[in-house]
PDB file of C-alpha atoms in Angstrom:
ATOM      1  CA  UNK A   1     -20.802  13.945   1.384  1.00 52.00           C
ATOM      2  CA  UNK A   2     -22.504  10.190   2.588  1.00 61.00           C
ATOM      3  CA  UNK A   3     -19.104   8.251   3.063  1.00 61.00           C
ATOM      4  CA  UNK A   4     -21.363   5.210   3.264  1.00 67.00           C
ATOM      5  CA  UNK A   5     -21.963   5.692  -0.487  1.00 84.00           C
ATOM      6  CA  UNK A   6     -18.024   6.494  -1.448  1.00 91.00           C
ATOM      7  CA  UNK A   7     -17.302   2.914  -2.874  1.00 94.00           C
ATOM      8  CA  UNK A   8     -21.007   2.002  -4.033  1.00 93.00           C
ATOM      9  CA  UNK A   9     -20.902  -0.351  -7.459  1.00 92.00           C
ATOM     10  CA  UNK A  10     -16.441  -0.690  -6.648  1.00 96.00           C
ATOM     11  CA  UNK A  11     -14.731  -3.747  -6.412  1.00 97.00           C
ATOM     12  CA  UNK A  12     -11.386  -3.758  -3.915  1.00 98.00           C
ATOM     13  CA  UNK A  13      -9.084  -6.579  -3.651  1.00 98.00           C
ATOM     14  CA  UNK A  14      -7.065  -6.443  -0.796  1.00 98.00           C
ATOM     15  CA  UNK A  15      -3.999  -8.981  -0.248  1.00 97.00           C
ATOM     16  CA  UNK A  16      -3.026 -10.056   3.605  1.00 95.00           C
ATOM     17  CA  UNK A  17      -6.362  -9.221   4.249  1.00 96.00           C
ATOM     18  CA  UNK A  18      -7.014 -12.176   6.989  1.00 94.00           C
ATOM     19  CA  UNK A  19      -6.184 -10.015  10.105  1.00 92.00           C
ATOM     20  CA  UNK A  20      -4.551  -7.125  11.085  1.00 92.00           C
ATOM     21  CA  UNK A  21      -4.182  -3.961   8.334  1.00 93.00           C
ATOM     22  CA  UNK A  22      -5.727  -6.401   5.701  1.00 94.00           C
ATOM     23  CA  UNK A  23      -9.322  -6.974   7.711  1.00 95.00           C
ATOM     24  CA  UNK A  24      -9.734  -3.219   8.823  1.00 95.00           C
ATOM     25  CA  UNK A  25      -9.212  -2.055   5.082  1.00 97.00           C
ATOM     26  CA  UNK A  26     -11.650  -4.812   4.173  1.00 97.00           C
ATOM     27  CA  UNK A  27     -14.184  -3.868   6.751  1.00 96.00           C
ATOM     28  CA  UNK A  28     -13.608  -0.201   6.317  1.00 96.00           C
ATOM     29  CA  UNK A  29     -13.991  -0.237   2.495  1.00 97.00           C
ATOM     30  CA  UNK A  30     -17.148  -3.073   2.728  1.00 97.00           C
ATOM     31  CA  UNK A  31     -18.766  -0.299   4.794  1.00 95.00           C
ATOM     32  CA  UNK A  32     -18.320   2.492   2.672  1.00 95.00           C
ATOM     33  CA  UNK A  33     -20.543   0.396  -0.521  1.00 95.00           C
ATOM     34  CA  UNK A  34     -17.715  -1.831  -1.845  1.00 96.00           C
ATOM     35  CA  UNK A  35     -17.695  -5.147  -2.671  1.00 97.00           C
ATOM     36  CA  UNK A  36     -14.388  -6.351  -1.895  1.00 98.00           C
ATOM     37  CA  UNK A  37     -12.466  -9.397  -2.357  1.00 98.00           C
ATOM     38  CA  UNK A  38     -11.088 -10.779   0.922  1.00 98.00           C
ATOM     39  CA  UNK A  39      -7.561 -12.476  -0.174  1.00 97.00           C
ATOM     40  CA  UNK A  40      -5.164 -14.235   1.836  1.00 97.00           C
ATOM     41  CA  UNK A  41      -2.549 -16.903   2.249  1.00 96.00           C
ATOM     42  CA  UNK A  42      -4.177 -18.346   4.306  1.00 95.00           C
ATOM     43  CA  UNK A  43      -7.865 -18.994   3.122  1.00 96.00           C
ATOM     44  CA  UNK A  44      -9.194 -20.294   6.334  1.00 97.00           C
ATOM     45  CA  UNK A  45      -9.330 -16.571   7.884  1.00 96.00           C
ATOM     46  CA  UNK A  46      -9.722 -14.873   4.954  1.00 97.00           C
ATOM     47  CA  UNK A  47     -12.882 -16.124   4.685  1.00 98.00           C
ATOM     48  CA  UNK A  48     -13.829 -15.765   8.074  1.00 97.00           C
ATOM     49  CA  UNK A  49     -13.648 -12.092   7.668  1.00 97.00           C
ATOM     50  CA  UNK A  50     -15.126 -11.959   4.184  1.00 97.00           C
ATOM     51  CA  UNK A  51     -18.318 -14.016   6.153  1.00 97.00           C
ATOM     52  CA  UNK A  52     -19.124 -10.407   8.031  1.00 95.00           C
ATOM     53  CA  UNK A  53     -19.727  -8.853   5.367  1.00 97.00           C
ATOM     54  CA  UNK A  54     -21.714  -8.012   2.517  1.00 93.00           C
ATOM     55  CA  UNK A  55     -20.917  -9.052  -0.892  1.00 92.00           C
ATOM     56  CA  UNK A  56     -17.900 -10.268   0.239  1.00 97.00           C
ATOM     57  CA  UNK A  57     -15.634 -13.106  -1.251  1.00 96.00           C
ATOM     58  CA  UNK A  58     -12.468 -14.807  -0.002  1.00 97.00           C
ATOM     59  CA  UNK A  59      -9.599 -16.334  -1.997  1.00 97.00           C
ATOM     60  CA  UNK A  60      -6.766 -17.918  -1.175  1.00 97.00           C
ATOM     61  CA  UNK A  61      -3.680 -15.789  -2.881  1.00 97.00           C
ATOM     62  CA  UNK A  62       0.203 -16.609  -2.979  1.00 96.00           C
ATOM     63  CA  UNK A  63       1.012 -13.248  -3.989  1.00 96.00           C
ATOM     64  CA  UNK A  64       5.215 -14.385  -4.370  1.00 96.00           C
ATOM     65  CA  UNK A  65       3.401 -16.850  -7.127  1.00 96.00           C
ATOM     66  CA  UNK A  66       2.586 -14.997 -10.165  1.00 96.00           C
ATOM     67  CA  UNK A  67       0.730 -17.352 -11.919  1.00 96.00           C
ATOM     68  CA  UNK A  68      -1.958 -16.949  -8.493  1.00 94.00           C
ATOM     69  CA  UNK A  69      -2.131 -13.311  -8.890  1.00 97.00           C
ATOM     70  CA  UNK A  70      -3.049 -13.329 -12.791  1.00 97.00           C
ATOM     71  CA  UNK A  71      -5.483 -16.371 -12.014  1.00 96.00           C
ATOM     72  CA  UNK A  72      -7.132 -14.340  -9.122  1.00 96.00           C
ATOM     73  CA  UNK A  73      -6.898 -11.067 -10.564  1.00 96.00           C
ATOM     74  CA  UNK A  74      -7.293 -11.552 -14.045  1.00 91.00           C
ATOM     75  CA  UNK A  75     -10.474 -13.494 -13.108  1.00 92.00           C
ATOM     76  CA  UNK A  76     -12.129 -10.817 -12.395  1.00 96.00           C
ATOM     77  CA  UNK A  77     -14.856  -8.789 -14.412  1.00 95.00           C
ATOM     78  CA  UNK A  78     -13.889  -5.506 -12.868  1.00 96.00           C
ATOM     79  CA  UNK A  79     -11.363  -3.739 -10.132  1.00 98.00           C
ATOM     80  CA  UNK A  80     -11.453  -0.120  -8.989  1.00 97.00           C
ATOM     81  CA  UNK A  81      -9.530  -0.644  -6.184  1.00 98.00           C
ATOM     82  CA  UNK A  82      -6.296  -2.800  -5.405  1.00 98.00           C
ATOM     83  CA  UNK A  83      -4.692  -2.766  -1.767  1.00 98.00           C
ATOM     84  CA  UNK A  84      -0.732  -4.381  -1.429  1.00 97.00           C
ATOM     85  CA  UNK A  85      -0.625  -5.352   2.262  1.00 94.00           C
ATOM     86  CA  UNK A  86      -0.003  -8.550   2.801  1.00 92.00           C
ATOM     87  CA  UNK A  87       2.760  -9.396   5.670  1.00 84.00           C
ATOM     88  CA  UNK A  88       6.096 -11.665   5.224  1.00 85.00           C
ATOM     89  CA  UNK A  89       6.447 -12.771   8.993  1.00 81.00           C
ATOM     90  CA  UNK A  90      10.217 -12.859   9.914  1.00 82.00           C
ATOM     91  CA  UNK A  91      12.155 -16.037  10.175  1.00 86.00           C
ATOM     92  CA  UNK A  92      15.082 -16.744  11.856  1.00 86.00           C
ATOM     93  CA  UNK A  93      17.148 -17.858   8.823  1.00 90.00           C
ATOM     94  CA  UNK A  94      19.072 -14.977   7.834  1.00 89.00           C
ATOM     95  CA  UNK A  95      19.328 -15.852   3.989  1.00 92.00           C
ATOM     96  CA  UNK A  96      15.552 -17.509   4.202  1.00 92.00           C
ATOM     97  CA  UNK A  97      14.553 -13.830   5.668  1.00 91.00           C
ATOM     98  CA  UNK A  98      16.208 -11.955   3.202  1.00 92.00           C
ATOM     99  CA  UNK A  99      14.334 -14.733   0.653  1.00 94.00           C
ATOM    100  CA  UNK A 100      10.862 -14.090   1.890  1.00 93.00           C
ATOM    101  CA  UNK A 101      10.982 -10.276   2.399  1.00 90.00           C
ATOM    102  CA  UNK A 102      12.362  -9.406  -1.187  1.00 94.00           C
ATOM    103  CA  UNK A 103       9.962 -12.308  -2.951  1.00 94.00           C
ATOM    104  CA  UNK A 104       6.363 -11.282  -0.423  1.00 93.00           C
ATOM    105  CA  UNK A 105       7.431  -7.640  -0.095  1.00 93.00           C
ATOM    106  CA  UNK A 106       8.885  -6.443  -3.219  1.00 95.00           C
ATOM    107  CA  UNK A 107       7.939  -8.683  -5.795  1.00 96.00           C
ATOM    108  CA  UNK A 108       4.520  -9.607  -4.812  1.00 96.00           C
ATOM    109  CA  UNK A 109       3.440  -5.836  -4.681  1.00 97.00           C
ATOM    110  CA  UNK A 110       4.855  -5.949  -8.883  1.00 97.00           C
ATOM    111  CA  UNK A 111       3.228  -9.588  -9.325  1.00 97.00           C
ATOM    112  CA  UNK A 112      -0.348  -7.856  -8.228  1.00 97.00           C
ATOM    113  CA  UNK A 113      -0.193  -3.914  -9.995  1.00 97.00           C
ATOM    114  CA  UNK A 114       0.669  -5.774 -13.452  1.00 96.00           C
ATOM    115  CA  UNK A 115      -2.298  -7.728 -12.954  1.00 97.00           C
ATOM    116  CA  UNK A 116      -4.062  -5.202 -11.650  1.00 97.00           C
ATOM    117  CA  UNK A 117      -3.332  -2.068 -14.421  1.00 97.00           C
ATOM    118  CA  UNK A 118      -5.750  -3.319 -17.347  1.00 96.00           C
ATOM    119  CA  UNK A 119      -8.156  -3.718 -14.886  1.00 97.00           C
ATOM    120  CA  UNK A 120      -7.353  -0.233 -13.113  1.00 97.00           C
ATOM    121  CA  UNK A 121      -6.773   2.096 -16.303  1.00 96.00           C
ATOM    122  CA  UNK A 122      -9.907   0.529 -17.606  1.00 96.00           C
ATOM    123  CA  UNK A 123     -12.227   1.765 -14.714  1.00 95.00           C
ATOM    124  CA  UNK A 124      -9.874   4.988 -13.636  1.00 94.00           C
ATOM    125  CA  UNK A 125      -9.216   2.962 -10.743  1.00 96.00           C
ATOM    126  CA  UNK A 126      -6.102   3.109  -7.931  1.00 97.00           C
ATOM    127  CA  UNK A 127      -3.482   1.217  -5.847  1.00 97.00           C
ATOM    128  CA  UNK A 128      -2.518   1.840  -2.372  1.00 97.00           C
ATOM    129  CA  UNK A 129       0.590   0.097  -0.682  1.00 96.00           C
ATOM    130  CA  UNK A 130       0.802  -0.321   3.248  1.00 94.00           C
ATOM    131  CA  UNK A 131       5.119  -0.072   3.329  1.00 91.00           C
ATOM    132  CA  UNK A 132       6.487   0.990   7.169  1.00 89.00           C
ATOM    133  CA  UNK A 133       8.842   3.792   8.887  1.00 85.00           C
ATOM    134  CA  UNK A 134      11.447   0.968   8.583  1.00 79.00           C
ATOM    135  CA  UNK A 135      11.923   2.418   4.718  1.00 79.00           C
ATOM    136  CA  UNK A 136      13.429   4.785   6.156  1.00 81.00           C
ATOM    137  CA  UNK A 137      14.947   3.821   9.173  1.00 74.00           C
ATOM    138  CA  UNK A 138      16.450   0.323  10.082  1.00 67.00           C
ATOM    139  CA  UNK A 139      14.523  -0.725  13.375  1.00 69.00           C
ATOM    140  CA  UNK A 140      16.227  -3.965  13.908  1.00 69.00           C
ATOM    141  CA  UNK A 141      15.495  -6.150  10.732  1.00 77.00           C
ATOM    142  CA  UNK A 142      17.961  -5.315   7.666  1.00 87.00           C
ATOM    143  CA  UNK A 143      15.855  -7.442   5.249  1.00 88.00           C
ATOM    144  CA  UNK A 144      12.195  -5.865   6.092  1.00 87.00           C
ATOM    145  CA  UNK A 145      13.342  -2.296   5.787  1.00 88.00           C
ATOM    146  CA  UNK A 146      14.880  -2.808   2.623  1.00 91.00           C
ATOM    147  CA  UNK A 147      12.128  -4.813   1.008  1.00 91.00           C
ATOM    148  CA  UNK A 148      10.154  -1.781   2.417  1.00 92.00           C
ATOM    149  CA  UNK A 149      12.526   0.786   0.903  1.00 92.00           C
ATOM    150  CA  UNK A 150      12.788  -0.935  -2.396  1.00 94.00           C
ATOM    151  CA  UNK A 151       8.836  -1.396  -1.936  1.00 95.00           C
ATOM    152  CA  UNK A 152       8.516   2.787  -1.791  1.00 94.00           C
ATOM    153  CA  UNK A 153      11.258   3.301  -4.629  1.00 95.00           C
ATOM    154  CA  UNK A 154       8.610   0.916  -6.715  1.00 96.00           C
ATOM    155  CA  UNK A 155       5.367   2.771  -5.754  1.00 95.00           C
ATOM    156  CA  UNK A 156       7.002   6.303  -6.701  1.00 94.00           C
ATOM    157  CA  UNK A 157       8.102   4.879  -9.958  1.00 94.00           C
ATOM    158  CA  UNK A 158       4.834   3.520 -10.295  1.00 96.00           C
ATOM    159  CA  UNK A 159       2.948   6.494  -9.881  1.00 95.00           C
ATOM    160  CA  UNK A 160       4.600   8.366 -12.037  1.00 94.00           C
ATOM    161  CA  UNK A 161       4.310   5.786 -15.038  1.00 94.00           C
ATOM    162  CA  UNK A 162       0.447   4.811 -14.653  1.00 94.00           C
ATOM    163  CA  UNK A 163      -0.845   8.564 -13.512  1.00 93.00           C
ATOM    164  CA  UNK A 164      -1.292   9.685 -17.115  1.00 93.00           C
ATOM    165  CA  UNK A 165      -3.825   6.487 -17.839  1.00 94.00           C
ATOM    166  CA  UNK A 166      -5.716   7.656 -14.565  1.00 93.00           C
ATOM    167  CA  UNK A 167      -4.920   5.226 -12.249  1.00 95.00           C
ATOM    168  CA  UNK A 168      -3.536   7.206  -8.886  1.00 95.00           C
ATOM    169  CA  UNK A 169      -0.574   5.155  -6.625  1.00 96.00           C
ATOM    170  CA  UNK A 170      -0.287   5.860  -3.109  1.00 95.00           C
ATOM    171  CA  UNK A 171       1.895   4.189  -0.338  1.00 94.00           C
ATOM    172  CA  UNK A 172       1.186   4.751   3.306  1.00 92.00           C
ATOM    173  CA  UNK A 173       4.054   4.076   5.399  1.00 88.00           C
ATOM    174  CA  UNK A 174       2.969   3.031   8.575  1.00 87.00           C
ATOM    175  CA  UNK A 175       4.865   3.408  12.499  1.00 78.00           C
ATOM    176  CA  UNK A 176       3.808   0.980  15.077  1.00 76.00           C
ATOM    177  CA  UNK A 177       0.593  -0.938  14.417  1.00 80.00           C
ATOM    178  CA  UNK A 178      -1.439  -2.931  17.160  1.00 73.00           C
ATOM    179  CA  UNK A 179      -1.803  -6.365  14.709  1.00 75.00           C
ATOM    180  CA  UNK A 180      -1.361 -10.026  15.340  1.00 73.00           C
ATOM    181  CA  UNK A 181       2.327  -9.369  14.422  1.00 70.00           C
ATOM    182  CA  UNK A 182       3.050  -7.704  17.523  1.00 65.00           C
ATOM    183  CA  UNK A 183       0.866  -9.873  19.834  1.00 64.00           C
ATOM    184  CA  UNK A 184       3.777 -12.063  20.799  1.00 62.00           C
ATOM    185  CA  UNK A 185       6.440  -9.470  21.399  1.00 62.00           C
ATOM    186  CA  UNK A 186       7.616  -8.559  24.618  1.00 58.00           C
ATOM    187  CA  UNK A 187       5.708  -6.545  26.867  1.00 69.00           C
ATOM    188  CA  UNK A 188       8.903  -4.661  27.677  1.00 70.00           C
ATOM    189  CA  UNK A 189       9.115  -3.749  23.762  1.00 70.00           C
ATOM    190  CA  UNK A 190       5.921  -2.881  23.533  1.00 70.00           C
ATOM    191  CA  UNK A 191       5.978  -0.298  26.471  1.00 76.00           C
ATOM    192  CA  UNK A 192       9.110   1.057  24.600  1.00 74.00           C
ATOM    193  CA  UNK A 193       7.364   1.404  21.547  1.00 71.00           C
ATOM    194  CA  UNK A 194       4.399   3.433  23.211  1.00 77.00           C
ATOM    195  CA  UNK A 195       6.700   5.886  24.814  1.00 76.00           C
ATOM    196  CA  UNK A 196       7.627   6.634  21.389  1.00 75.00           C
ATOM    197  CA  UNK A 197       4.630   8.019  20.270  1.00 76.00           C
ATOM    198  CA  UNK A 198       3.726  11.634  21.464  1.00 75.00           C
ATOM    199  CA  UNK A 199      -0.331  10.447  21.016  1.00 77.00           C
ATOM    200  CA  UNK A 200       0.843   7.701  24.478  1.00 77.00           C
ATOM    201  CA  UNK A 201      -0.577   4.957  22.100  1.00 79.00           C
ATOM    202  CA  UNK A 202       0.604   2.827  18.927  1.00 74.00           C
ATOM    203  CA  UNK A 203      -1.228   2.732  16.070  1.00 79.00           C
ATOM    204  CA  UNK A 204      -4.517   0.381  15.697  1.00 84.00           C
ATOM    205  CA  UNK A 205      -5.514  -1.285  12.362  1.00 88.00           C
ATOM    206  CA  UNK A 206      -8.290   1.143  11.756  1.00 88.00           C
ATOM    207  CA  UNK A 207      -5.791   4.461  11.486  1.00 90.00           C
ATOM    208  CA  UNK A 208      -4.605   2.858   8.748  1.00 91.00           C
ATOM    209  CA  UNK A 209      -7.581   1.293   7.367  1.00 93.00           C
ATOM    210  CA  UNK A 210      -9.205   5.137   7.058  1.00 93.00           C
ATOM    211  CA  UNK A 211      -5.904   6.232   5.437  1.00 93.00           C
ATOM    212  CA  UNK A 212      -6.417   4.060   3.142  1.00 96.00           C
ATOM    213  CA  UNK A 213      -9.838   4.648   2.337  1.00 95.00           C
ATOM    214  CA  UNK A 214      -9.123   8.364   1.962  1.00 94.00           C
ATOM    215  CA  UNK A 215      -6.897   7.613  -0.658  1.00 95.00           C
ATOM    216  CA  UNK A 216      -8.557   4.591  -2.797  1.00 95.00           C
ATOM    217  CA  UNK A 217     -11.547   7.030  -2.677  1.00 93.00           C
ATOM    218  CA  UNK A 218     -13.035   8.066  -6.423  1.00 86.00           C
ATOM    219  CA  UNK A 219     -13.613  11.521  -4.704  1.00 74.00           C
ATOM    220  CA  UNK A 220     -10.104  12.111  -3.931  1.00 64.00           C
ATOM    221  CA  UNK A 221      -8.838  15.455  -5.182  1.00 48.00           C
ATOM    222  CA  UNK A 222      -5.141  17.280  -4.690  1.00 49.00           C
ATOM    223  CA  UNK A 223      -3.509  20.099  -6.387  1.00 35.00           C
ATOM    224  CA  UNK A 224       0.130  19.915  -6.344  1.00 35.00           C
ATOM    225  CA  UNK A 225       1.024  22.462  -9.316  1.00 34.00           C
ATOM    226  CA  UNK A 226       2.900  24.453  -6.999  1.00 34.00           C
ATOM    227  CA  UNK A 227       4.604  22.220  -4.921  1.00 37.00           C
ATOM    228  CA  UNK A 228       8.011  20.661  -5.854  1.00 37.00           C
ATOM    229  CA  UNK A 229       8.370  16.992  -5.137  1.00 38.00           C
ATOM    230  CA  UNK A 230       9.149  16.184  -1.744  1.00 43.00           C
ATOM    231  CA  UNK A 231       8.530  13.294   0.919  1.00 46.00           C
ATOM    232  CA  UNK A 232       7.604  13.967   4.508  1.00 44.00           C
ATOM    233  CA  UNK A 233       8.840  11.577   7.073  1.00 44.00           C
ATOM    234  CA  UNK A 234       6.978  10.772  10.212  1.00 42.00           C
ATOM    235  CA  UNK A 235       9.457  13.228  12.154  1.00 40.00           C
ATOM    236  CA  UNK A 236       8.217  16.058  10.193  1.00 39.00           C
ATOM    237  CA  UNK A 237      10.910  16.267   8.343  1.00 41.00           C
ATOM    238  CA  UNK A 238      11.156  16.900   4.392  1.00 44.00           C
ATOM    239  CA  UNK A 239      13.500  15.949   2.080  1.00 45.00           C
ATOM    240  CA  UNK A 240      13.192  16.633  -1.925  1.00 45.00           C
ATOM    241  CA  UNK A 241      12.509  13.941  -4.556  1.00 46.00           C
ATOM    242  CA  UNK A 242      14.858  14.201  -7.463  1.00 45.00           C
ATOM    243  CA  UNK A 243      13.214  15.844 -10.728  1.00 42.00           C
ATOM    244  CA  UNK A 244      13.316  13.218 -13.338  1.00 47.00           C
ATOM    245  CA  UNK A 245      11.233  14.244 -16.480  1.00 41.00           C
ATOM    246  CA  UNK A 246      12.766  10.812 -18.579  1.00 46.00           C
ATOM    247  CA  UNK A 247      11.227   8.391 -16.569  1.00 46.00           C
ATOM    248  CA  UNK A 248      12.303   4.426 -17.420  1.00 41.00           C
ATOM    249  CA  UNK A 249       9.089   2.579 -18.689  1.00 36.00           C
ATOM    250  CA  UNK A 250       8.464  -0.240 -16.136  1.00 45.00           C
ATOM    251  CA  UNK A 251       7.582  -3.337 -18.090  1.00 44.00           C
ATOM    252  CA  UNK A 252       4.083  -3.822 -17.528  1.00 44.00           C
ATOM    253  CA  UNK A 253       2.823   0.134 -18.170  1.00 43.00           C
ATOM    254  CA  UNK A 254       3.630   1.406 -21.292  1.00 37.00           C
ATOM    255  CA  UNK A 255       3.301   5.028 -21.033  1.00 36.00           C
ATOM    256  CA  UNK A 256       4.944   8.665 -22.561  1.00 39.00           C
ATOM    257  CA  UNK A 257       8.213   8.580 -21.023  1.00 34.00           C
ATOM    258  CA  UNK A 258       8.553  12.267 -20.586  1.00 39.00           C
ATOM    259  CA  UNK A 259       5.047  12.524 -17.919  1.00 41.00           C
ATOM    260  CA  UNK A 260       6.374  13.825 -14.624  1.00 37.00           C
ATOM    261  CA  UNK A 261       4.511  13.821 -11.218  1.00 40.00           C
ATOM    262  CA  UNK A 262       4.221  16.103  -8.184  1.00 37.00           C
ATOM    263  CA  UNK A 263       4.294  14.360  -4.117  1.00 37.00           C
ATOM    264  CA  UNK A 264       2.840  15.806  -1.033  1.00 36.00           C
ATOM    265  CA  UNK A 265       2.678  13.882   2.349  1.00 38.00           C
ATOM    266  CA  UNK A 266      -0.011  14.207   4.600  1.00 39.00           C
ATOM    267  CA  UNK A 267       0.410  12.287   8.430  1.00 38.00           C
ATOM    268  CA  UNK A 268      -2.607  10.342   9.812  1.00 45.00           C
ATOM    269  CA  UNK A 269      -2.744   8.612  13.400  1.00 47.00           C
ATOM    270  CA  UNK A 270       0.856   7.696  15.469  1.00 51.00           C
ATOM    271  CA  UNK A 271       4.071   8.050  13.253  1.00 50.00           C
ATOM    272  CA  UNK A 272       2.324   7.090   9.818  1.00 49.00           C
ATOM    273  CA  UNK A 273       3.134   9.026   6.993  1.00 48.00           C
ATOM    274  CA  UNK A 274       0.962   9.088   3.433  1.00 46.00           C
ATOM    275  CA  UNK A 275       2.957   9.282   0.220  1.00 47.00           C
ATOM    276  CA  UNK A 276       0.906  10.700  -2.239  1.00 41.00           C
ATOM    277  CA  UNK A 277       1.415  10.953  -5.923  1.00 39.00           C
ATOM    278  CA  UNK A 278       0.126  12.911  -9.002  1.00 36.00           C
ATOM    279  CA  UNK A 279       0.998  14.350 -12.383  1.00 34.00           C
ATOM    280  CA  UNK A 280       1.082  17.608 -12.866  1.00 31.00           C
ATOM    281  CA  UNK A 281       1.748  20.248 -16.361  1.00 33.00           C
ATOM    282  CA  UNK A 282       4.798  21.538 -16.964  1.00 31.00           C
TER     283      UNK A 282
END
């Protein structure tokens, strides 16, 4: 199978897609035939990166605005892929933090799937989410790892609802990650950080940025029929997802309310975990 040819005639927009995460997917996915639209908050370097590469655009996108995200996304003729990564930094206002993280986390990932789905179901397309470990751990900010948490509780709903109209919902939840966000930390936390990690290294952009690709990829194929629902967290451990065969219709994806899905959890690069998604019979 020519990888270079895996995205050929696709369009991928990918949010926070100025540095870090966002510009490795981007270059990743541009390399593998896609056209891809380059989208940040900050337009400046989003279109620095979308200037390497071919047929590349840049857009500036507010994704906590959601009359942005139907502009941007609704503008567009087609979309195969969409990729929710874009990064609320921390700020030291405790109510401000909690603000940011539940409007750029939580509710910009909803703001750009219900844009996204007519677009997606039309073209059999999918959505991958970059969340974190800190879903399921607290690392030292209450606000991220529960915009994180709520952020995984949303893409397992998700993927449940818009499987039937072919459109496949994945979340990778990422451990330490060499980006721009950490370039200011302490040297001392850093060091801890790599310790960690049984590899001796943190993650780099491009772990994830492959992950990624893996799973936005047409060719993708899993059989879960005889595998209950479960999640697998970094530490190898598994814990069950609950059976829930009357699923709640979320309010932009009308679909039969009785579908059910099957998970696995596959682990690429240090402490990342893949949660993957799909419906199953019976």
């Amino acid at each position: 199978m020519d990888l270079t040819k895996r995205f050929d005639g696709r369009t991928a927009l990918i949010t926070g897609a100025g540095s870090g995460i966002g510009a490795a997917t981007a270059r990743r996915l541009a390399a593998e035939g896609a056209r891809v639209l380059v989208t940040d908050i900050d337009e400046e370097s989003a279109r620095a990166v979308a200037a390497d590469l071919p047929y590349a655009t840049a857009r500036r996108l507010d994704i906590t605005d959601r009359e942005s995200v139907d502009e941007v996304v609704g503008g567009l003729p087609a979309l195969h892929v969409l990729v929710n990564n874009a990064f609320v930094p921390f700020v030291d206002d405790p109510d401000e933090n909690w603000r940011r993280q539940l409007d750029g986390t939580l509710l910009g990932a909803v703001h750009c799937a219900r844009a996204a789905l007519p677009h997606l179901t039309a073209t059999g397309g999918a959505i991958v989410t970059i969340g974190s470990v800190n879903a399921e751990a607290d690392f030292g900010d209450h606000a991220y790892s529960a915009a994180k948490a709520a952020l995984g509780s949303f893409t397992r709903t998700l993927a449940g609802e818009a499987a039937p109209h072919g459109v496949r919902v994945n979340q990778i939840n990422p451990g330490t990650v060499a980006t721009p966000a950490w370039s200011g930390r302490e040297k001392e936390l850093v060091a801890l950080a790599t310790r960690a990690y049984p590899l001796g290294r943190v993650g780099i952009p491009d772990d994830i940025a492959a992950a990624v690709a893996f799973l936005a990829s047409p060719r993708r194929r899993l059989d879960h029929r005889h595998h209950p629902p479960r999640r697998r967290r970094p530490d190898g451990r598994e814990h069950p997802l609950p059976r829930n065969p009357e699923r709640r219709l979320i309010p932009f994806q009308r679909v039969n309310p009785r579908s059910r899905s099957r998970s696995q959890a596959a682990t690429t690069g240090p402490g990342t975990s893949i949660s993957t998604m799909k419906p199953c019979a019976g």
